Short mmCIF file of C-alpha atoms in Angstrom, two decimals:
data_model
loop_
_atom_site.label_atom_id
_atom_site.label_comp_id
_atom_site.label_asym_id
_atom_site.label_seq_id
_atom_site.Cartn_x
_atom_site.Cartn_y
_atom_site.Cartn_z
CA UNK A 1 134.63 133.95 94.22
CA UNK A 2 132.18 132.68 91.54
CA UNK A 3 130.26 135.06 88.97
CA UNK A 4 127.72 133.43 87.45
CA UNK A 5 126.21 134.92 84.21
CA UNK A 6 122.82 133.86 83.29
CA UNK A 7 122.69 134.81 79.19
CA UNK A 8 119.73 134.21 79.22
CA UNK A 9 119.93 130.63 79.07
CA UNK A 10 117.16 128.23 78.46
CA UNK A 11 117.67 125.36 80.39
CA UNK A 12 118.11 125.04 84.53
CA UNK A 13 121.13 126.55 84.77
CA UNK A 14 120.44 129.14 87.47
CA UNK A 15 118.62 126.61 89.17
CA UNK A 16 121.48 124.50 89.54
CA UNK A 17 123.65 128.10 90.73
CA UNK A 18 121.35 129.04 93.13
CA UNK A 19 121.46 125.25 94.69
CA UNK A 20 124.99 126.12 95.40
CA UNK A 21 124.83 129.49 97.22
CA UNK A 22 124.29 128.31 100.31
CA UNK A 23 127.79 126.38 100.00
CA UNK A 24 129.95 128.72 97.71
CA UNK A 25 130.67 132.15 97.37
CA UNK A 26 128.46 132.88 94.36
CA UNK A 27 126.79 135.68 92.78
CA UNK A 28 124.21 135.00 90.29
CA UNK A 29 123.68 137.51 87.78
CA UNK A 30 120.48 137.32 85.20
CA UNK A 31 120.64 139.18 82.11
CA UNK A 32 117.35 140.65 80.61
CA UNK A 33 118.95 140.79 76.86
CA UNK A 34 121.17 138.32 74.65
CA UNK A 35 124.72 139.36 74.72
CA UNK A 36 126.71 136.26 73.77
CA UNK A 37 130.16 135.51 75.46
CA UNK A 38 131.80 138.54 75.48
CA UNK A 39 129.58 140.95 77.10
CA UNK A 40 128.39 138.33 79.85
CA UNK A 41 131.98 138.19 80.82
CA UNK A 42 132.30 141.93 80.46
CA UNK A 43 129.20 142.01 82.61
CA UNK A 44 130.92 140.26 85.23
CA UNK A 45 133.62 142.30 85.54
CA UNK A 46 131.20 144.62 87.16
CA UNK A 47 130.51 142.07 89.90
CA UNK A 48 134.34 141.39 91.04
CA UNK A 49 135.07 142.30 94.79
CA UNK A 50 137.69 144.89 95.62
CA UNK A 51 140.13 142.44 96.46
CA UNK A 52 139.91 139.97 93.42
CA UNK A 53 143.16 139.88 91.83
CA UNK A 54 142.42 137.50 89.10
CA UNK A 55 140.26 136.26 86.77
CA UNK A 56 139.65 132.78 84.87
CA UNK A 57 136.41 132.31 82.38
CA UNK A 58 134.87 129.38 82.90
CA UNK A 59 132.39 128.07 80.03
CA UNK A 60 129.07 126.51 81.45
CA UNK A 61 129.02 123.05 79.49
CA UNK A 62 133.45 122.65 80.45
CA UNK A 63 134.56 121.88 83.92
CA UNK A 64 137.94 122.21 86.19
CA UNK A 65 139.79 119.39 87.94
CA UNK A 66 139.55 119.42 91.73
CA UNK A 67 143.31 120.48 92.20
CA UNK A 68 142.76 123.56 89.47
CA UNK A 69 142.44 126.66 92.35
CA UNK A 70 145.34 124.76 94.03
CA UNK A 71 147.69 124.75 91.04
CA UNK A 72 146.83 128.03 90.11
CA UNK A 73 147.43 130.06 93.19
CA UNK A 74 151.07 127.90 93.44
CA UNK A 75 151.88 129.38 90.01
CA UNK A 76 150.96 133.09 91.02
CA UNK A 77 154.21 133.58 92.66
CA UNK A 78 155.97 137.15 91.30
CA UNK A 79 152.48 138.17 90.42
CA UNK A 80 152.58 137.55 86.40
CA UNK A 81 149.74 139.56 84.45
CA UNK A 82 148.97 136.45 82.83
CA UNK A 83 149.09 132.71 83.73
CA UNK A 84 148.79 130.28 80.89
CA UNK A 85 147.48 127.15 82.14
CA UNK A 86 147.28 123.59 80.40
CA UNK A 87 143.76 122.37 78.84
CA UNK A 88 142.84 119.03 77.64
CA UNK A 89 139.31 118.20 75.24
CA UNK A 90 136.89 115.21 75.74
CA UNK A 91 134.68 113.17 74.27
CA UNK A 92 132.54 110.61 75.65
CA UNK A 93 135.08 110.13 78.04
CA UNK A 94 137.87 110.07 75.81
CA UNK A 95 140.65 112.66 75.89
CA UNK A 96 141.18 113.72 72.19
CA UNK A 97 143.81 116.18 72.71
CA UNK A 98 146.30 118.74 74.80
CA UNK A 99 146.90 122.11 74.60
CA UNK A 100 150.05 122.46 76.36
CA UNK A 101 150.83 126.53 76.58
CA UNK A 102 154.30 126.41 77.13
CA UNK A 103 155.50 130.06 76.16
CA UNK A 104 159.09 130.94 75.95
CA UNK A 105 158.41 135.01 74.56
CA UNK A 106 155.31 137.22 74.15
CA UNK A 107 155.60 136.44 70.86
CA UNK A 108 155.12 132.43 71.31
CA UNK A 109 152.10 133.51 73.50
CA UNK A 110 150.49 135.59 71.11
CA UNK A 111 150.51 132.78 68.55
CA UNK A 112 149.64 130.09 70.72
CA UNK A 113 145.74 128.79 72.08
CA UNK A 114 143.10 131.83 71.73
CA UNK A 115 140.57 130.48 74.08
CA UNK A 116 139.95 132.71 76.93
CA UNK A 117 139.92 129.67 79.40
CA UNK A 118 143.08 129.01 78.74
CA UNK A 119 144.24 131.91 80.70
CA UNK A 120 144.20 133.78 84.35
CA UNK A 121 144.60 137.43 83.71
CA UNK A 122 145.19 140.25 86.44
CA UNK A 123 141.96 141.79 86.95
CA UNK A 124 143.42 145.39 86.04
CA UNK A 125 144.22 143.84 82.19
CA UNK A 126 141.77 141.71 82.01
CA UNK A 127 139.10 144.72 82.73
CA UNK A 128 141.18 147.39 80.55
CA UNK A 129 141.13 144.79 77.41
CA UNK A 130 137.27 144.09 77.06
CA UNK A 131 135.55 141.86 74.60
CA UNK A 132 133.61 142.85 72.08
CA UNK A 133 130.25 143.23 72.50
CA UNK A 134 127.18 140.81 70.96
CA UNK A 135 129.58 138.58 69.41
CA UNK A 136 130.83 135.04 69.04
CA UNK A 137 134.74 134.20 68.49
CA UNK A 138 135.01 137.36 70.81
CA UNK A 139 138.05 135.36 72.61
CA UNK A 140 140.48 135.56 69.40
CA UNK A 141 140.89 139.85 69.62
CA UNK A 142 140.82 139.47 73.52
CA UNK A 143 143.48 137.15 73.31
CA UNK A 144 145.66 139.62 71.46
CA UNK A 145 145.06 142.48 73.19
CA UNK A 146 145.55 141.12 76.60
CA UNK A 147 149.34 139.54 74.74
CA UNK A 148 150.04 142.96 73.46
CA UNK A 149 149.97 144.22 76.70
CA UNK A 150 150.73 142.38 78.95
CA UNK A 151 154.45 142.91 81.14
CA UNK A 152 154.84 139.18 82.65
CA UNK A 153 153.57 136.03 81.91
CA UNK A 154 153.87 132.28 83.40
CA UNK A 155 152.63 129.28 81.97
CA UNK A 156 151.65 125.80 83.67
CA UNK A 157 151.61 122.23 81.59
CA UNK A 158 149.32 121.04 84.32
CA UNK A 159 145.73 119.93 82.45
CA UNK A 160 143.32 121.91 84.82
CA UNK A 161 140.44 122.71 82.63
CA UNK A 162 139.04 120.26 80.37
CA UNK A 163 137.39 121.32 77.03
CA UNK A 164 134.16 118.92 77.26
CA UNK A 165 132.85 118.34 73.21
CA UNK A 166 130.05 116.29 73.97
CA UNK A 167 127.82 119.68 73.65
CA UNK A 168 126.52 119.09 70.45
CA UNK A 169 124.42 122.64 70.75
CA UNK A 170 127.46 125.17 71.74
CA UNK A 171 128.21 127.62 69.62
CA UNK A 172 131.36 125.85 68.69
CA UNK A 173 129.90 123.22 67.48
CA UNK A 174 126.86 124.26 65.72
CA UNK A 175 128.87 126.83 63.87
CA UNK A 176 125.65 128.36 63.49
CA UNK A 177 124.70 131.84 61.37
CA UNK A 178 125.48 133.78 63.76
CA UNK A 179 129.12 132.56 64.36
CA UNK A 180 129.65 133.21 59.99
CA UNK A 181 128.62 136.62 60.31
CA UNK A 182 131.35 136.78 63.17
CA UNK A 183 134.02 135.51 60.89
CA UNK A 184 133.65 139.04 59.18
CA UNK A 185 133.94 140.93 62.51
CA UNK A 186 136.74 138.80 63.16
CA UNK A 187 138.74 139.76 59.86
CA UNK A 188 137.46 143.90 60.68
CA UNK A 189 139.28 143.36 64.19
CA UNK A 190 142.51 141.90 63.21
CA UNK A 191 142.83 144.63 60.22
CA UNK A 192 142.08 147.50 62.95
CA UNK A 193 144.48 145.95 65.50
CA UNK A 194 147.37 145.62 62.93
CA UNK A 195 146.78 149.31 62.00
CA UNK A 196 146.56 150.26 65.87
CA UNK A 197 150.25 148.39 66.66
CA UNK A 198 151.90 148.90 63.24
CA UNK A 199 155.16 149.96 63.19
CA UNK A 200 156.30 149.40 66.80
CA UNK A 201 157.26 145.91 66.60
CA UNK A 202 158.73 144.55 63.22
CA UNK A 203 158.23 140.98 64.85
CA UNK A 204 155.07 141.95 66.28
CA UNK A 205 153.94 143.58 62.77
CA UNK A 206 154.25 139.85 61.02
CA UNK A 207 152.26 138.20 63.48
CA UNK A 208 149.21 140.71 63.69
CA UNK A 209 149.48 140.96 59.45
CA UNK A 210 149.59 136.48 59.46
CA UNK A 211 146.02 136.84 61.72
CA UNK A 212 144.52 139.62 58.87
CA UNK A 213 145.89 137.03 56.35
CA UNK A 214 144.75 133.87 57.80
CA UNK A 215 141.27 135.65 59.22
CA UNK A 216 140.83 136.73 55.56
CA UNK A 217 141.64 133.20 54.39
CA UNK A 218 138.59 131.93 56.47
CA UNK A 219 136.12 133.94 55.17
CA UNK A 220 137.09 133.23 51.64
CA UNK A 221 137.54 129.61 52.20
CA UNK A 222 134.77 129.26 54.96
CA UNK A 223 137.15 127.07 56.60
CA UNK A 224 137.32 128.16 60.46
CA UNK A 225 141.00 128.87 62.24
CA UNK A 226 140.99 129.65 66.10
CA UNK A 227 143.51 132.36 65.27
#
């Protein structure tokens, strides 16, 4: 099924949702007040059937490759809480780079790509680990939580989603006020995590300390880091 969350977006999006419903299993979903990435896809959560098992974000200016459901569902064999699948960015019709997410531990995971696209999560983890809230960069702390507790993982080297930079206006790009004031919700999240999970992992402790580090290191440097 497809969840469609309007942002409150200023452009024909919906239009161009609602000219699919007649073909796809899609529920549109308006919202009357800006909440940014992570609470439209916490909003959406609310919208899952019963018998959804997984979930994959989707960004509105990226798109899949025709095979994607197809290699997905032949990769969900054993049931893994989380499937890492392979990404690949574009411009102009040139593919600038990979992000193969081969994982060999948790702790390879945990380090590896942030992005919440890169990744199908169970519905019962994804919906247990929400994002925060009228934010930007809201992936990076959803990342880690949904690492941290997840039992079982696969990954797949297959390029399914492509990463499409020709938006000049996404929030990625613009790196826009909003997304600097982030950087320092960011830095407050990593510190609160590593306090959370200290001492229960002396692996696990270096990792979550490098992220206060390296979020702290941003701010000072105002250099971003998709950590």
């Amino acid at each position: 099924e497809i969840i469609f969350i309007d942002d409150m977006s200023e452009d024909n999006s919906v239009e161009i949702a609602e000219s699919y419903k007649d073909k796809l299993d899609i529920k549109i979903i308006k919202l009357r007040q800006k909440r940014y990435n992570g609470g439209a896809r916490n909003e959406g959560y609310l919208y899952l059937s019963n018998d959804t098992e997984y979930v994959w974000y989707v960004d509105s200016d990226d798109y899949v490759t025709e095979n994607a459901l197809e290699v997905i569902n032949n990769n969900l064999q054993g049931s893994p809480d989380v499937l890492f699948v392979g990404l690949k960015v574009e411009q102009n019709g040139i593919v600038r780079g990979y992000f193969n997410q081969t994982y060999y531990t948790k702790y390879d995971a945990i380090e590896g790509w942030s992005g919440s696209s890169g990744k199908v999560i169970k519905k019962e983890l994804a919906t247990s680990q929400l994002y925060q809230e009228g934010t930007l960069k809201e992936d990076r702390t959803q990342h880690y939580k949904v690492c941290l507790n997840m039992k079982s993982f696969k990954c797949t080297n297959e390029m399914i989603y492509i990463w499409n930079k020709n938006n000049t206006k996404s929030v990625t790009t613009e790196r826009n006020a909003i997304w600097k004031s982030d950087t320092i919700r960011n830095y407050a999240d990593a510190v609160e995590m590593y306090e959370l999970y200290k001492g229960k992992d002396v692996r696990m402790d270096k990792i979550l300390m490098n992220r206060v580090v390296n979020c702290k290191n941003e701010i000072d440097t105002k250099k971003d880091g998709q950590q």
